[in-house]
Coordinates of C-alpha atoms in Angstrom, one line a residue:
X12 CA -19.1 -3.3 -7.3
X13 CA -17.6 -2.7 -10.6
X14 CA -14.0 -3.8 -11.4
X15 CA -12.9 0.0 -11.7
X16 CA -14.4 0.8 -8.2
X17 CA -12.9 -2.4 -6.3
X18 CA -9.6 -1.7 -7.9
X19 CA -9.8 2.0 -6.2
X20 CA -11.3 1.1 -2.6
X21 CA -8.7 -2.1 -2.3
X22 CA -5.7 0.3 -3.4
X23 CA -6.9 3.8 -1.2
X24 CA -7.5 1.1 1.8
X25 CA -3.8 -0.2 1.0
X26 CA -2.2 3.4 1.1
X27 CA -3.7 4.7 4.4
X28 CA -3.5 1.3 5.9
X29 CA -0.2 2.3 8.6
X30 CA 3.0 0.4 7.7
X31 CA 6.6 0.7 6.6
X32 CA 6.3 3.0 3.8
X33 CA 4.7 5.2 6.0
X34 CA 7.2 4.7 8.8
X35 CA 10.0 5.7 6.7
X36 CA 8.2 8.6 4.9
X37 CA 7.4 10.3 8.2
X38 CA 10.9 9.6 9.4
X39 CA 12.5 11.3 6.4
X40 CA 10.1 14.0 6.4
X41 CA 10.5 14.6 10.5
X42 CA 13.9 14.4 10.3
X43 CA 15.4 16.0 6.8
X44 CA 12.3 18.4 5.9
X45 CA 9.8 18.4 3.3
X46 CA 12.4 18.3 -0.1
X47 CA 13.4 14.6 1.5
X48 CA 10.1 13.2 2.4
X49 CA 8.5 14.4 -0.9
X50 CA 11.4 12.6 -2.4
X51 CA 11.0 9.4 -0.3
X52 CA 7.3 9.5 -1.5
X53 CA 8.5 9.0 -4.8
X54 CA 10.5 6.5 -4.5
X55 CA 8.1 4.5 -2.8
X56 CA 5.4 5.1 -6.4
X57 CA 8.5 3.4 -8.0
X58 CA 8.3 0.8 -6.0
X59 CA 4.8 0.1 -6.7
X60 CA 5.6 0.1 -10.2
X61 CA 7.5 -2.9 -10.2
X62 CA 5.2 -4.5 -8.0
X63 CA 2.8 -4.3 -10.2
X64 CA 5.3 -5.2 -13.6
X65 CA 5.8 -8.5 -12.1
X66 CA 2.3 -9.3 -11.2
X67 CA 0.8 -8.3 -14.5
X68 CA 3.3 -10.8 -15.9
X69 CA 2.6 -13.5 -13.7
X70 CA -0.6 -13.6 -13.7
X71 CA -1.1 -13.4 -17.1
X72 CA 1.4 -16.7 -17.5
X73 CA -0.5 -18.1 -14.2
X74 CA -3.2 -18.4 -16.1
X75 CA -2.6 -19.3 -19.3
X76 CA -0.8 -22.8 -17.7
X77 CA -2.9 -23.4 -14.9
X78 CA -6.1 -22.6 -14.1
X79 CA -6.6 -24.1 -10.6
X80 CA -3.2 -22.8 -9.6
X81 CA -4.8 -19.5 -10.4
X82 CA -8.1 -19.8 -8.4
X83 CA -5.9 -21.2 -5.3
X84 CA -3.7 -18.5 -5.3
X85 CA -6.9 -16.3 -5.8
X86 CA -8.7 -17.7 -2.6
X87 CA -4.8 -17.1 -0.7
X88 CA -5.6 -13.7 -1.9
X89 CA -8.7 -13.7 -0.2
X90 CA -7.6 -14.8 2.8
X91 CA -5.0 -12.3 3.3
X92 CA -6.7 -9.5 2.9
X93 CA -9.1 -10.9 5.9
X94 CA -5.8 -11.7 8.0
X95 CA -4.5 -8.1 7.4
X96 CA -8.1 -6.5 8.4
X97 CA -7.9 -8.2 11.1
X98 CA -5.0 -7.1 12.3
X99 CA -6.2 -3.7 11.3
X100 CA -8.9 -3.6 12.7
X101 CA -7.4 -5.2 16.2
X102 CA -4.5 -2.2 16.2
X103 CA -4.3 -0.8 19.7
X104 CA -0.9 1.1 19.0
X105 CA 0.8 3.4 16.7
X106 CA 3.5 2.8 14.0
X107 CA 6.8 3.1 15.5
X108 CA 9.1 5.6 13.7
X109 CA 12.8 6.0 14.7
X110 CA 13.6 9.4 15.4
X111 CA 17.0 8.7 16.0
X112 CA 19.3 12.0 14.0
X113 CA 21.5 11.0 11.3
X114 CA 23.5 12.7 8.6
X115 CA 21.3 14.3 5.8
X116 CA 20.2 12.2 2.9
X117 CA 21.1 13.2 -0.6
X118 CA 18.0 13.4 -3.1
X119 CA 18.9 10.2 -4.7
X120 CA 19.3 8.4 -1.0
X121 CA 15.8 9.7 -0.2
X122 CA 14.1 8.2 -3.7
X123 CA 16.4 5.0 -2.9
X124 CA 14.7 4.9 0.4
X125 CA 11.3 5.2 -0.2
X126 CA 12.4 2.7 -3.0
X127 CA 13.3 -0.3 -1.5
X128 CA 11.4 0.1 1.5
X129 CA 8.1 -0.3 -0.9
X130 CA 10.2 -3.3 -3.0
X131 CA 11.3 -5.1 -0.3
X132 CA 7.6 -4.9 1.3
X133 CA 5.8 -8.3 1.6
X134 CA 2.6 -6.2 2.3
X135 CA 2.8 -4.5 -0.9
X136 CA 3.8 -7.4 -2.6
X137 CA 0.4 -9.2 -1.3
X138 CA -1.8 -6.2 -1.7
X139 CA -0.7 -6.0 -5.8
X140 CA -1.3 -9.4 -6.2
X141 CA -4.6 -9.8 -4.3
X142 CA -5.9 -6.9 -6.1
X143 CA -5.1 -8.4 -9.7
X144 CA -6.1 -11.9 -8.9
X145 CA -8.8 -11.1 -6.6
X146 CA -10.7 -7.8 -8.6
X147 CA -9.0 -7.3 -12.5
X148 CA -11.1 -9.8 -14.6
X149 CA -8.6 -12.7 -17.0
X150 CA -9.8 -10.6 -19.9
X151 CA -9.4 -7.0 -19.1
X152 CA -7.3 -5.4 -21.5
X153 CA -3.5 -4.9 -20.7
X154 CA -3.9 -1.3 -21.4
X155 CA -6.3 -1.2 -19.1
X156 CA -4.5 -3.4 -16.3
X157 CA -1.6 -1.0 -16.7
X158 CA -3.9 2.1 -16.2
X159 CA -4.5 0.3 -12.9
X160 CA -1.0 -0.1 -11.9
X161 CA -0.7 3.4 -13.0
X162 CA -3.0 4.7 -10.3
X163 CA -2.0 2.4 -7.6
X164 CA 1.7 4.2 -8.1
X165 CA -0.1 7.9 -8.0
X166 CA -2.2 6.9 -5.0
X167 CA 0.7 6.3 -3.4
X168 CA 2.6 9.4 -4.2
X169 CA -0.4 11.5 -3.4
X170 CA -0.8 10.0 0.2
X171 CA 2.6 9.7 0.9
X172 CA 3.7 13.2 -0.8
X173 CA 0.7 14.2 1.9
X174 CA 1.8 12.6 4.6
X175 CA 5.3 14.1 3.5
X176 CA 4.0 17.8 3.4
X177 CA 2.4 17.2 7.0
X178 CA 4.8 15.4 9.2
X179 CA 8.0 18.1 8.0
X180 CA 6.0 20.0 10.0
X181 CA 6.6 19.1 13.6
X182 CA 3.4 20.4 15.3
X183 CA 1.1 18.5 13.2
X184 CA 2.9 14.7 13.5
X185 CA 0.7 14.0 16.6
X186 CA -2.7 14.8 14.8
X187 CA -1.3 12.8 11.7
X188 CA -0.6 9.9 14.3
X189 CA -3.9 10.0 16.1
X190 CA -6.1 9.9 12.6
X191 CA -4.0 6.8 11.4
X192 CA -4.9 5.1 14.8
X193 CA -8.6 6.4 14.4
X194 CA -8.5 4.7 11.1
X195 CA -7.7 1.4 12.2
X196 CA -11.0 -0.2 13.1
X197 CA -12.7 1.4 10.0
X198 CA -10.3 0.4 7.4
X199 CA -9.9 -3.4 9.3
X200 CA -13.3 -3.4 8.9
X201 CA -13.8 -2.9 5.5
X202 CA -10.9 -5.4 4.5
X203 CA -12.6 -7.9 5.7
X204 CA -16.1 -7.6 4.1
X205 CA -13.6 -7.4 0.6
X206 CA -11.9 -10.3 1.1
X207 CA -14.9 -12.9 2.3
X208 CA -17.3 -11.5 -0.5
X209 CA -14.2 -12.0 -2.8
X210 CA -13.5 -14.8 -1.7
X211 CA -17.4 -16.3 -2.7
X212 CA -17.2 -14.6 -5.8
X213 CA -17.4 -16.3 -8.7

């Protein structure tokens, strides 16, 4: 698997995997229509963004002081993206959302919630830094780790400007619901086979 290809399955198996970005996009889009969701999908691509500032940073310095720290937090990598396809892969129910009416959001309090929902997401947090420890060689080019972090943030504002488009829609939130639960097992499953033959690699 080449580095270009791991980088793409690990980030599209991230995106659809069910969580709180997806929570709050399909409560914004549910609640406030298609404008706010779309909006809230934005905001969460932002997020990723600094995610992935951060990480390309410290990883770079990670290595250049230690490079056992670097291979430990590499194999922590590893190991989480096992734990989370497990739990994947072990889902029996669907994500709650809170469909509780409130008072419209503004355009910059939908981006501002999509925002720090992705920010403040350990999942994310773990998912960026897996990915750049566990996939993106020591000596890739920064251009070329940046055109990563690039298309983690557009994967996410695809799917979620999707998901956006289909749950404004009322009728269609229980099919979106039952293909995320459908998903589960097969996404679970593939997480797992990542993160032990990561884990080995060398």
């Amino acid at each position: 698997m080449t580095e270009v290809i791991a980088v793409a399955v690990i980030t599209l198996l991230a995106v659809i995997s069910p969580g709180a970005d997806f929570a709050m996009v399909v409560r914004n889009s549910y609640l406030y229509g298609r404008t706010t969701g779309l909006l809230a999908a934005a905001g969460v691509a932002a997020g990723v963004l600094v995610h992935v500032s951060y990480t390309m940073l410290g990883v770079g310095l990670l290595i250049a002081s230690s490079t056992e720290l670097f291979t430990a937090i590499k194999l922590a990598g590893a190991a989480y993206l096992v734990y989370i396809g497990i739990r994947t892969f072990r889902a029996r129910t669907e994500v709650a959302v809170d469909l509780e009416s409130e008072a419209a959001l503004s355009p910059f309090g939908a981006m501002r919630s999509g925002f720090l929902t992705n920010v403040l997401n350990p999942k994310t947090t773990l998912f960026v830094v897996s990915t750049f420890t566990q996939v993106v060689n020591p000596g890739t080019p920064v251009w070329q780790q940046a055109g990563y972090g690039l298309f983690m943030a557009v994967a996410h504002l695809a799917w979620f400007g999707a998901v956006a488009l289909f749950f404004s829609n009322s009728r269609l939130r229980d099919r979106m619901l039952k293909a995320q639960k459908a998903l589960n097992r097969a996404i679970g499953s593939v997480l797992v086979g990542l993160g032990v033959s990561l884990g080995f690699a060398r």
